[in-house]
Amino acid sequence: MRMPNSHKPHFLKPLLPDFHSGVSLLIFGFSDLQTIPLGFFSQHIEGKTNRKTWKLRSDATDQTWEVIQEGRRLTGGWKDFTTAHDLQIGDIVIFKHEGDMVFHVTPFGPSCCEIQYTHPHIIKEEADADDVPSFSFDYCFQAEVTASNLKEDKLYLPEGATTCTALNKQCQEIILVNKEGNSWTVSLRFSEADGMYYIRRGWRKFCRANRCAIGDLFVFNVVGDGKTTPLMCVCPEREE
């Protein structure tokens, strides 16, 4: 994946399942980009401007899309932008702040390649139909923060993870994504002796960054195509 110019502030958002529900604290949908990452919002948006309208631009068209910001959410106008760009579950979107509430948006497909668009009809072109990877979103599991897994900096995934098509024994990394959309790349290994996947060298850092205490629980959803680096995302929290 080619990242945007590092000199300009940017953040990344994956499009994950349940994007129509509007109740997740992590994912975002066609009607509502759920939350702008707190770190980005605090550093570049909050208190910096009184404007509540974002101007979104992309390489797909010369059009500028105006989208309403409500708190840390993008609401009105977001659905029009995603529909025009044919964004789907599995796509990843990078927002690069150009200044003055103008953002250049770069979509990537499930294979982590930048999506190319054919003018003037905004037709997506990333790979031939036969080459488009099939993403798995259907494996969830609960993980507990314990004194031992923090000390060892190691978290074992359940045995059931071996049936998840998003994972394979050759994969050496996995990306942890919290409810804000922030990410941490950690090592992924498979223990032949135990018959289980486990993550290490990054689990403790993830827990500290998210201010976890011993006994805290996460429900993770494993997302991937079995070929590219998988994501392990905190599952949506439902409002009562």
Backbone as a ProteinNet text record, in pm:
[ID]
protein_1_A
[PRIMARY]
MRMPNSHKPHFLKPLLPDFHSGVSLLIFGFSDLQTIPLGFFSQHIEGKTNRKTWKLRSDATDQTWEVIQEGRRLTGGWKDFTTAHDLQIGDIVIFKHEGDMVFHVTPFGPSCCEIQYTHPHIIKEEADADDVPSFSFDYCFQAEVTASNLKEDKLYLPEGATTCTALNKQCQEIILVNKEGNSWTVSLRFSEADGMYYIRRGWRKFCRANRCAIGDLFVFNVVGDGKTTPLMCVCPEREE
[TERTIARY]
84.7	0	88.7	64.4	139.3	69.7	140.4	82.1	96.4	9.4	14.7	137.8	162.4	274.4	273.7	382.6	386.3	392.8	421.2	428.7	290.4	187.5	51.6	-25.1	-98.5	-170.8	-269.6	-278.8	-371.7	-415.7	-528.5	-572.1	-637.1	-645	-692.7	-818.8	-912.8	-1033.6	-1065	-1073.4	-1119.1	-1271.1	-1331	-1474.8	-1500.2	-1563.2	-1583.9	-1731.8	-1766.5	-1907.5	-1994.5	-2126.7	-2226.8	-2220.9	-2175.8	-2159.1	-2290.6	-2403.5	-2533.2	-2593.9	-2534.7	-2601.4	-2596.8	-2488.3	-2478.1	-2462.1	-2427.2	-2412.5	-2274	-2189.2	-2055.8	-1968	-1877.5	-1781.5	-1655.3	-1647	-1526.2	-1552	-1652.8	-1665.8	-1753.6	-1756.3	-1837.4	-1906.5	-2017.2	-2095.4	-2125.9	-2209.2	-2237.9	-2316.9	-2395.1	-2471.8	-2398.4	-2292	-2229.5	-2086.9	-1987.8	-1852.1	-1848.1	-1837.1	-1868.7	-1781.1	-1655.3	-1575.2	-1444.9	-1410.5	-1277.9	-1184.2	-1068.2	-978.2	-953.7	-958.5	-947.8	-818	-707.2	-578.5	-575.6	-625.7	-629.6	-723.5	-840.9	-940.8	-886.6	-822.9	-772.1	-659.4	-573.6	-455.2	-482.4	-574.2	-588.3	-725.4	-827.8	-961.9	-1016.6	-1019.2	-1082.1	-1011.6	-1087.8	-1034.1	-954.6	-938.9	-859.8	-947	-1075.7	-1165.7	-1308.4	-1390.8	-1532.9	-1614.3	-1548.4	-1619.7	-1665.5	-1783.3	-1839.6	-1863.7	-1800.7	-1815.1	-1678.2	-1661.1	-1539.1	-1556.7	-1450	-1449.8	-1362	-1424.2	-1352.9	-1322.9	-1199.3	-1157.3	-1089.8	-1090	-1022	-970.4	-891.3	-840.4	-943.4	-1060.2	-1161.8	-1236.4	-1242.7	-1324.2	-1274.9	-1312.8	-1279.1	-1377.4	-1482.5	-1585.8	-1533.6	-1578.9	-1553.3	-1681.8	-1670.5	-1787.9	-1789.7	-1899.6	-1913.3	-1985.2	-1920.9	-1971.6	-1978.4	-2088.1	-2111.2	-2039	-1971.2	-1909.8	-1998.8	-2036.1	-2113.2	-2032.4	-1971.3	-1880.8	-1762.1	-1740.1	-1632.4	-1685.4	-1802.3	-1861.4	-1877.2	-1869.3	-1909.1	-2044.7	-2141.5	-2278	-2328.1	-2400.7	-2461.7	-2362.5	-2386.1	-2299.6	-2203.5	-2178.7	-2085.5	-2139.8	-2270.6	-2330.4	-2314.1	-2332.1	-2317.6	-2175.2	-2078.1	-1937.3	-1906	-1949	-1916.9	-1988.1	-2111.2	-2185.5	-2119.4	-2078.8	-2015.2	-1883.4	-1813.6	-1685.2	-1697.3	-1822.3	-1849.3	-1768.2	-1760.2	-1685.3	-1761.7	-1687.5	-1747	-1677.5	-1740.4	-1675.8	-1542.4	-1438.9	-1306.7	-1217.4	-1278.4	-1197.9	-1139	-1031.4	-965.7	-953	-984.9	-984.8	-886.7	-800.9	-706.2	-746.9	-761.9	-796	-669	-628.8	-511.4	-557	-520.3	-564.7	-478.9	-542.7	-472.1	-473.4	-550.4	-564.7	-699.5	-745.3	-871.1	-988.4	-985.8	-1092.9	-1111	-1005.6	-1005.9	-926.4	-985.5	-922	-915.6	-798.2	-784.4	-803.3	-898	-934.6	-881.2	-807.2	-750.7	-805.8	-887.7	-940.3	-845.1	-834	-759.5	-855.4	-833.1	-917.1	-872.2	-943.3	-911	-769.4	-711.2	-574.7	-470.9	-518.5	-432.6	-365.1	-422.5	-374.8	-466.6	-407.2	-487.4	-587.3	-711.8	-817.1	-800.9	-805.1	-799	-940.5	-969.9	-1103.1	-1094.2	-1192.5	-1200.2	-1294.2	-1245.2	-1327.3	-1416.3	-1535.2	-1590.8	-1692.5	-1704.2	-1814.1	-1775.2	-1654	-1606.9	-1625.8	-1560.1	-1565.1	-1439.1	-1458.3	-1344	-1266	-1134.3	-1047.5	-934.1	-937	-827.5	-766.7	-851.7	-802.5	-910	-872	-969.7	-1061.5	-1181.2	-1280.2	-1228.6	-1154.8	-1105	-996.2	-937.2	-825.9	-866	-990.5	-1033.1	-1039.9	-968.1	-967.5	-1101	-1132.3	-1254.4	-1222.7	-1280.7	-1249.6	-1338.2	-1280.2	-1353.8	-1375.6	-1500.9	-1532.5	-1603.3	-1612.6	-1707.1	-1646.1	-1519.5	-1461.2	-1440.7	-1515.6	-1502	-1461.2	-1387.5	-1352.5	-1330.7	-1340.4	-1320.9	-1183	-1114.1	-981	-980.5	-915.6	-905.3	-763	-751.1	-620.6	-583.3	-473	-430.3	-288.8	-252.9	-117.8	-14	-44.7	52.7	71.7	-40	-19.3	42.3	23.8	93.8	243	274.1	413.8	488.9	424.6	488.7	476.6	393.3	366.5	319.8	226.3	180.2	33.1	-46	-187.4	-216.9	-267.2	-306.4	-447.9	-466.1	-599.7	-662.5	-794.7	-859.1	-825.7	-840.7	-814.2	-900.3	-1018.4	-1107.9	-1052.2	-951.6	-891.7	-823.5	-792.1	-726.2	-819.1	-949	-1045.1	-1076.2	-1021.5	-1048.2	-968	-1035.1	-967.9	-885.9	-903.2	-824	-679.2	-653.7	-521.1	-456.3	-324.2	-249	-116.4	-54.5	65.2	185.4	179.3	291.1	286.5	170.9	155.1	236.6	314.6	403.7	356	253	204.4	52.4	-2	-144.9	-161.6	-263.3	-285.3	-401.5	-374.1	-477.9	-539.4	-671.3	-742.5	-837.7	-823.3	-910.6	-1039.9	-1123.1	-1255.7	-1249.4	-1134.3	-1116.9	-1063.3	-1027.6	-969.4	-818.7	-755.4	-609.8	-555.7	-435.3	-384.6	-244	-214.6	-84.2	-48.7	67.6	113.1	193.3	152.3	217.7	256.6	341.2	385.8	277.5	260.3	167.3	245.2	226.8	295.8	196.4	236.9	155.5	239.8	188.4	257.6	212.9	304.1	270.9	244.2	317.2	301.2	162.5	114.7	-15.9	-129.4	-94	-197.2	-277.6	-211.5	-281.1	-198.7	-269.7	-204.3	-182.6	-80.8	-61.7	4.6	-21.2	41.8	138	244.9	343.9	414.3	501.1	575.1	480.7	390.3	295	166	135.6	12.7	16.5	129.3	141.7	131	193.2	187	44.1	-29.1	-169.1	-250.8	-230.3	-306.6	-274.7	-146.8	-109.6	-167.4	-161.3	-212.5	-363.1	-432.5	-576.8	-615.7	-515.5	-536.7	-614	-571.7	-639.3	-593.2	-683.7	-652.2	-669.3	-601.9	-616.1	-762.6	-813.1	-954	-1040.3	-988.6	-1064.5	-1082.2	-1195	-1227.1	-1237.2	-1188.9	-1207.3	-1279.2	-1367.1	-1420.5	-1363	-1284.3	-1216.6	-1284.4	-1279.5	-1324	-1202	-1171.4	-1055.8	-1099.6	-1030.8	-1068.2	-949.8	-972	-863.4	-900.5	-808.8	-834.3	-741.4	-659.3	-566.9	-440.3	-429.4	-312	-240.3	-318.3	-260.6	-264.9	-198.3	-192.1	-332.7	-372.7	-507.9	-521.7	-646.3	-680.3	-748	-722.4	-791.9	-856.7	-985.9	-1054.4	-1147.4	-1150.4	-1244.3	-1385.3	-1465.8	-1601.1	-1688	-1793.8	-1883.5	-1944.1	-1958.3	-2030.5	-2170.6	-2266.9	-2406.6	-2461.4	-2532.6	-2597.9	-2723	-2751.8	-2873.3	-2995.2
-118.6	0	124.1	215.7	340.4	441.7	485.9	580	722.6	812.4	951.2	1021.8	1143.1	1224.6	1236.7	1188.6	1184.6	1323	1427.3	1562.1	1621.7	1560.2	1609.1	1513.4	1567.1	1480.8	1391.6	1267.6	1176	1068.4	1005.2	890.2	789.5	666.7	554.8	497.9	456.8	390.3	270.1	149.8	33.6	27.7	-16.5	-37.9	-182.4	-201	-332.4	-368.6	-490.1	-531.3	-443.8	-458.3	-383.2	-234.6	-196.5	-54	20.8	-49.8	17.5	39.9	-23.1	-23.4	111	185	316.7	314	198.5	192.4	148.8	110.8	66.1	182.7	157.5	258.8	251.6	152.5	136.4	162.3	95.4	93	206.3	225.4	331.8	283.7	346.7	298	405.4	370.4	461.6	581.6	565.2	678.1	752.7	694.1	756.9	704.8	792.1	758.2	773.5	661.8	663.8	759.7	732.7	824.4	859.2	985.4	1030	992.3	932.2	892.1	1006.8	975.6	1077.8	1157	1086.7	1156.4	1257.8	1218.7	1309.6	1425.7	1394.8	1497.6	1601	1553.6	1644.1	1732.2	1673.8	1746.3	1840.2	1802.2	1877.8	1941.9	1903.1	1954	2033.6	1972	2032.5	2162.3	2269.3	2398.3	2469.9	2407.3	2468.6	2546.2	2512.5	2576.6	2567	2661.3	2656.7	2593.9	2559.5	2502.7	2360	2326.7	2194.5	2120.6	2169.3	2104.9	2067	1939.7	1891.4	1895.2	1928.8	1922.2	1805.7	1705.7	1584.4	1585.5	1555.5	1545.7	1410.9	1366.8	1241.9	1250.9	1151.7	1147.5	1094.2	1052.8	992.9	1097.4	1219	1321	1458.5	1559.5	1696.6	1754.9	1679.5	1728.5	1734.6	1834.2	1844.6	1810.7	1720.9	1674.1	1739.9	1803	1864.6	1767.6	1742	1644.3	1710	1689.5	1752.2	1675.6	1751.3	1694.5	1722.5	1618	1632	1567.1	1650.6	1597.3	1532.6	1404.3	1331.6	1239.2	1272.1	1191.6	1273	1202.8	1260.7	1201.8	1288.9	1240.7	1282.9	1394.4	1435.5	1455.5	1385.9	1395.8	1279.1	1206.9	1093.5	980.5	955.4	849.5	879.2	1005.6	1042.1	1017.4	1050.6	1030.8	882.7	799.7	657.6	590.2	633.6	576.5	611.9	736.3	779.9	707	669.9	601.7	450	401.7	257.9	188.3	249.9	189.7	72	-33.2	-157.5	-203.4	-298.4	-362.6	-421.3	-401.7	-451.3	-343.5	-233.8	-121.4	-47.1	23.4	103.5	245.3	344	481.9	563.7	640.3	727.8	872.6	946.9	1088.5	1169.5	1252.3	1337.9	1482.3	1547.8	1684.3	1782.4	1850.5	1948.2	2086.8	2103.8	2233	2294.8	2383.2	2456.3	2361.5	2247.1	2147	2082.2	2082.6	2012.7	1883.4	1771.1	1640.8	1570.1	1519.6	1434.7	1290.4	1221.9	1086.4	986.9	888	784.4	648.6	584.1	451.6	341	237.6	117.1	-0.9	-95.9	-214	-319.1	-432.6	-539.2	-593.9	-584	-633.9	-530.2	-418.5	-308.3	-236	-244.9	-167.4	-46.5	65.5	185.9	164.6	204	187.8	293	249.5	340.6	359.1	479	509.7	553.3	509.3	546.8	665.5	772.8	891.5	870.2	933.5	1022.7	953.2	822.3	752.7	692.6	718	670.2	518.9	447.4	301.9	250.7	167.4	116.8	15.2	24.4	-73.7	-105.6	-225.6	-265.9	-397.1	-491.8	-621.7	-685.6	-783.1	-858.2	-930.8	-957.3	-1020.2	-1150.8	-1226.8	-1355.6	-1340.4	-1220.3	-1199.2	-1128.6	-1081.8	-1008.8	-1104	-1076.8	-1168.2	-1171.8	-1284.9	-1301.9	-1280.5	-1175.5	-1142.9	-1220.8	-1261.1	-1328.1	-1229.7	-1221	-1133	-1208.6	-1340.5	-1414.2	-1482.2	-1452.3	-1516.3	-1414	-1428.3	-1342.6	-1426.8	-1367	-1436	-1333.4	-1381.3	-1294.9	-1318	-1209.2	-1217.3	-1139.5	-1196.7	-1131.7	-1083.4	-964.4	-911.6	-974.8	-1047.2	-1114.5	-1070.9	-1096.1	-1062	-1140.5	-1267	-1351.5	-1310.1	-1279.4	-1243.4	-1104.7	-1018.6	-890.4	-909.6	-993	-1017.7	-1082.6	-1179.4	-1251.8	-1178.8	-1073.1	-1000.3	-1097.5	-1183.3	-1289.5	-1318.6	-1326	-1361.7	-1476.9	-1588.4	-1702.4	-1682.1	-1709.3	-1709.6	-1845.6	-1854.1	-1983.6	-2084.2	-2211.6	-2316.5	-2298.4	-2241.2	-2220.7	-2128	-2048	-1956.1	-2030.2	-2156.5	-2233.5	-2255.7	-2239.1	-2255.3	-2124.1	-2015.3	-1882.7	-1864.8	-1837.5	-1826.6	-1698.4	-1606.5	-1482.9	-1508	-1620.3	-1650.3	-1765.1	-1763.5	-1878.3	-1884.3	-2001.4	-2024.3	-1946.4	-1899.8	-1823.3	-1675.9	-1631.5	-1490.7	-1460.8	-1356.7	-1321.8	-1201	-1131.4	-1011.3	-1007	-932.9	-905.1	-763.6	-692	-552.8	-547.8	-500.2	-480.5	-342.6	-336.3	-209.7	-188.2	-73.9	-48.7	18.3	55.4	109	246.5	312.6	443.5	433.5	313.7	296.7	309.5	326.9	330	187.7	172.6	37.9	16	-110.9	-155.8	-283.9	-288	-408.7	-493.4	-618.9	-708.4	-838.1	-915.5	-1042.7	-1148.6	-1230.5	-1342.6	-1470.8	-1570.2	-1697.7	-1812.3	-1930.8	-2051.1	-2153.5	-2201.9	-2303	-2440.9	-2514.1	-2650.2	-2740.4	-2717.8	-2801	-2784.2	-2658.8	-2631.4	-2631.3	-2619.5	-2612.4	-2484.4	-2374.5	-2248.1	-2132.4	-2028.7	-1903.4	-1822.4	-1737.9	-1645.2	-1517.9	-1408	-1281.8	-1243.5	-1175.2	-1131.1	-1006.6	-951.7	-830	-721.7	-679.8	-575.9	-581.9	-698.4	-712.3	-621.6	-620.8	-537.8	-389.8	-350.1	-210.6	-171.4	-261.1	-236.4	-215.7	-302.4	-292.9	-164.1	-127.6	-4.5	117.8	119.2	233.7	250.7	138.9	143.6	142.8	163.3	176.8	58.6	-59.4	-180.5	-219.7	-276	-331.2	-481.9	-549.8	-694.8	-729.4	-821	-859.8	-796.8	-694.5	-633.8	-733.8	-722.7	-814	-739.2	-801.7	-752.3	-860.3	-818	-909.2	-865.8	-953.1	-922.2	-991.4	-924.9	-981.7	-989.8	-1108.1	-1126.4	-1106.1	-1014.7	-974.5	-996.9	-1060.7	-1079	-1174	-1191.6	-1278.6	-1399.1	-1415.2	-1527.6	-1505.1	-1388.8	-1359.1	-1232.9	-1129.9	-1005.3	-1002.2	-903.5	-892.7	-879.5	-970.7	-964.8	-855	-818.3	-723.4	-799.2	-757.3	-809.2	-689.6	-670.6	-547.1	-568.7	-468.4	-473.3	-473.9	-571.3	-582.6	-467	-436.3	-325.4	-344	-235	-234.7	-182.4	-252.7	-215.4	-121.7	-20.1	69.6	2.6	30.2	-25.6	48.8
0	0	0	-89.5	-94.9	-5.9	97.7	192.6	140.4	187.4	141.7	195.4	142.3	185.8	337.3	403	548.3	609.3	529.5	583.2	603.5	548.1	564.8	656.7	754.7	847.8	774.2	816.3	751.4	849.5	818.8	896.5	803.4	850.8	770.5	832.5	747.1	794.4	705.4	762	684.6	684.5	573.9	568.1	607.3	721.8	779.5	778.8	821.7	819.8	909.4	893.6	969.9	942.1	822.2	796.7	786.8	775.1	769.8	908.4	1011.6	1141.5	1211.2	1193.7	1255.1	1405.6	1462.9	1608.6	1650.2	1556.9	1591.8	1633.3	1725.5	1766	1683	1592.8	1512.7	1366.1	1312.8	1168.5	1119.2	990	935	810.5	778.3	667.6	567.3	471	362.9	411.6	517.3	567.9	677.9	734.7	849.8	866.2	848	886.6	1037	1109.5	1250.6	1330.9	1351.3	1430.9	1361.8	1368.7	1326.9	1441.1	1414.5	1522.7	1620.3	1749.7	1852.8	1842.6	1818.5	1810.3	1698.6	1582.5	1468.1	1496.8	1551.8	1579.5	1677.6	1784.2	1887.2	1835.8	1751.8	1706.6	1590.4	1501.8	1377.3	1355.3	1433.7	1408.3	1526.3	1643	1760.3	1799.7	1806.6	1846.9	1739.3	1623.6	1516.4	1418.5	1414.7	1319.8	1369.9	1328.2	1361.1	1248.9	1140	1026.4	1056.3	1008.5	1029.5	898.2	791.3	661	608.2	575.5	513	361.6	291.7	146.4	103.8	42.9	4.1	-145.2	-178	-317.3	-339.4	-463.6	-497.4	-639.7	-678.6	-815.8	-913.4	-862	-948.3	-1030.2	-979	-1044	-1001	-1075.6	-1039.2	-938.9	-908.4	-817.5	-674.1	-599.7	-456.5	-382.5	-285.2	-212.1	-74.2	-39.4	91.2	185.2	299.6	395.1	532.6	602.3	732.1	842.5	928.6	1048.7	1167.8	1241.1	1364.2	1475.9	1558.3	1659.6	1590.8	1618.3	1552.8	1443.1	1389.8	1283.1	1155.8	1042.4	914.5	879.9	851	828.2	689.9	684.4	558.8	446	336.3	220.3	206.9	317.9	312.8	224.9	235.7	155.4	6.6	-32	-172.9	-220.6	-135.4	-172	-190.7	-95.5	-104	-220.6	-247.7	-360	-491.9	-506.7	-630.8	-654.7	-547.2	-560.7	-548.9	-538.8	-535.3	-427	-309.4	-199.6	-142	-106.7	-59.8	68.1	137.9	251.3	204.7	283	247	189.6	140.1	93	213.8	191.5	294.3	239.6	321.7	277.2	360.5	293.1	361.3	337	445.5	440.1	465.9	370.2	384.8	395.8	505.5	531.7	452.7	357.6	275.6	339.7	447.1	511.2	482.6	573	553.6	533.9	606.6	604.6	467.5	387.5	258.5	276	234.8	249.3	114.4	82.1	-35.8	9	-53.4	-13.1	-115.6	-66.2	-152.4	-110.6	-195.3	-162.5	-210.1	-127.3	-162.1	-159.6	-247.5	-252.1	-152.2	-146.7	-51.5	-65	-183.6	-202.4	-162.3	-103.9	-57.9	-173.3	-292.7	-407.2	-425.1	-462.1	-481	-592.8	-568.8	-668.6	-776.9	-900.7	-1014.3	-1068.6	-1114.1	-1165.7	-1310.2	-1390.6	-1530.8	-1546	-1601.8	-1623.5	-1745.9	-1755.5	-1653.9	-1564.6	-1578	-1511.3	-1376.7	-1330.9	-1202.5	-1190.7	-1278.2	-1275.2	-1206.3	-1103.7	-1029.1	-1111.3	-1102.4	-1165.6	-1070	-1013.9	-927	-972.7	-1008.6	-1054.4	-1138.7	-1220.6	-1296.1	-1199.9	-1244.5	-1157.1	-1098.8	-1180.3	-1132.9	-1028.9	-1020.8	-928.8	-800.7	-793.2	-674.1	-556.2	-446.6	-333.4	-262.3	-203.8	-127.2	19.7	78.8	216.7	312.7	423.6	530.2	643.5	694.2	805	917.8	905.6	988.3	1109.6	1143.8	1261.6	1372	1481	1597.2	1717.7	1808	1931.7	2042.1	2165.2	2281	2339.6	2372.1	2431.7	2562.2	2662.1	2792.7	2816.6	2870	2908.9	3042.8	3046.3	3168.8	3206.2	3330.5	3375.8	3297.6	3267.5	3197.8	3052.6	2980.9	2840	2824.7	2925.8	2923.1	2950.8	3049	3083.5	2967.9	2903.2	2792.8	2659.4	2658.2	2533.6	2426.2	2464.2	2374.4	2401.8	2294.4	2304.7	2211.1	2265.1	2183.3	2130.5	2001.7	1943.7	1970.2	1976.4	1999.9	1889.6	1920.4	1822	1697.3	1716.2	1602.8	1497.1	1533.7	1436.9	1322.7	1343.3	1237.1	1117.8	1138.7	1028.9	959.3	1010.3	953.1	824.9	714.7	584.8	571.7	667.8	663.8	704.6	772.3	825.3	750	746	695.5	769.6	769.1	849.3	798.3	674.9	619.7	658.5	705.1	741.8	867.1	863.3	974.3	1054.1	1006	1073.3	1071.6	1165.3	1167.7	1221.7	1177.2	1217.6	1316.7	1437.9	1538.3	1518.9	1515.8	1495.2	1611.5	1681	1795	1752.1	1848.3	1816.5	1752.8	1762.3	1700.7	1558.8	1516	1382.8	1381.6	1500	1506	1496.1	1442.5	1413.6	1467.4	1497.5	1543.8	1468.7	1407.4	1338.9	1436.8	1454.3	1549.4	1478.2	1542.7	1485.9	1502.5	1400.9	1404.5	1378	1462.3	1446.3	1464.7	1416.8	1437.2	1510.4	1622.9	1701.7	1656.2	1594.1	1550.1	1670.6	1779	1897.9	1959.3	1964.6	2025.2	1923.4	1795.3	1692.4	1699.5	1735.9	1755.7	1701.9	1653.9	1619.5	1747.4	1746.4	1855.8	1803.4	1874.2	1838.4	1949	1911.1	2009.1	1957.5	2042.2	2008.2	1954.9	2041.3	2003.6	2082.6	2138.8	2217.8	2340.9	2412.8	2532.1	2495.9	2385	2340.9	2306.8	2239.8	2205.8	2333	2433.3	2557.3	2632.7	2636	2705.2	2635.6	2502.9	2426.8	2447.1	2471.5	2489.8	2637.8	2725	2868.9	2925.8	2887.3	2932.6	3072.4	3147.7	3279.2	3274.7	3366.1	3374.4	3397.6	3317.4	3324.7	3217.8	3149	3039.4	2925.8	2858.3	2749.3	2617.5	2511.7	2375.3	2295.5	2205.9	2105.6	1972.3	1910.7	1786.1	1668.5	1555	1427.9	1337.6	1287	1199.7	1055.3	986.6	851.5	758.1	644.6	548.8	438.3	343.5	229	225.8	329.3	332.3	253.6	188.6	107	155.6	186.7	234.8	387.7	446.2	591.8	650.1	738.9	794.7	899.7	928.3	1033.9	1147.3	1269.6	1385.2	1453.1	1426.3	1461.5	1580.7	1668.1	1779	1721.7	1760	1706.5	1751.8	1675	1711	1849	1920	2047.7	2020.6	2066.9	2038.6	2145.1	2101.4	2194.8	2248.6	2373.5	2433.4	2383.2
[MASK]
++++++++++++++++++++++++++++++++++++++++++++++++++++++++++++++++++++++++++++++++++++++++++++++++++++++++++++++++++++++++++++++++++++++++++++++++++++++++++++++++++++++++++++++++++++++++++++++++++++++++++++++++++++++++++++++++++++++++++++++++

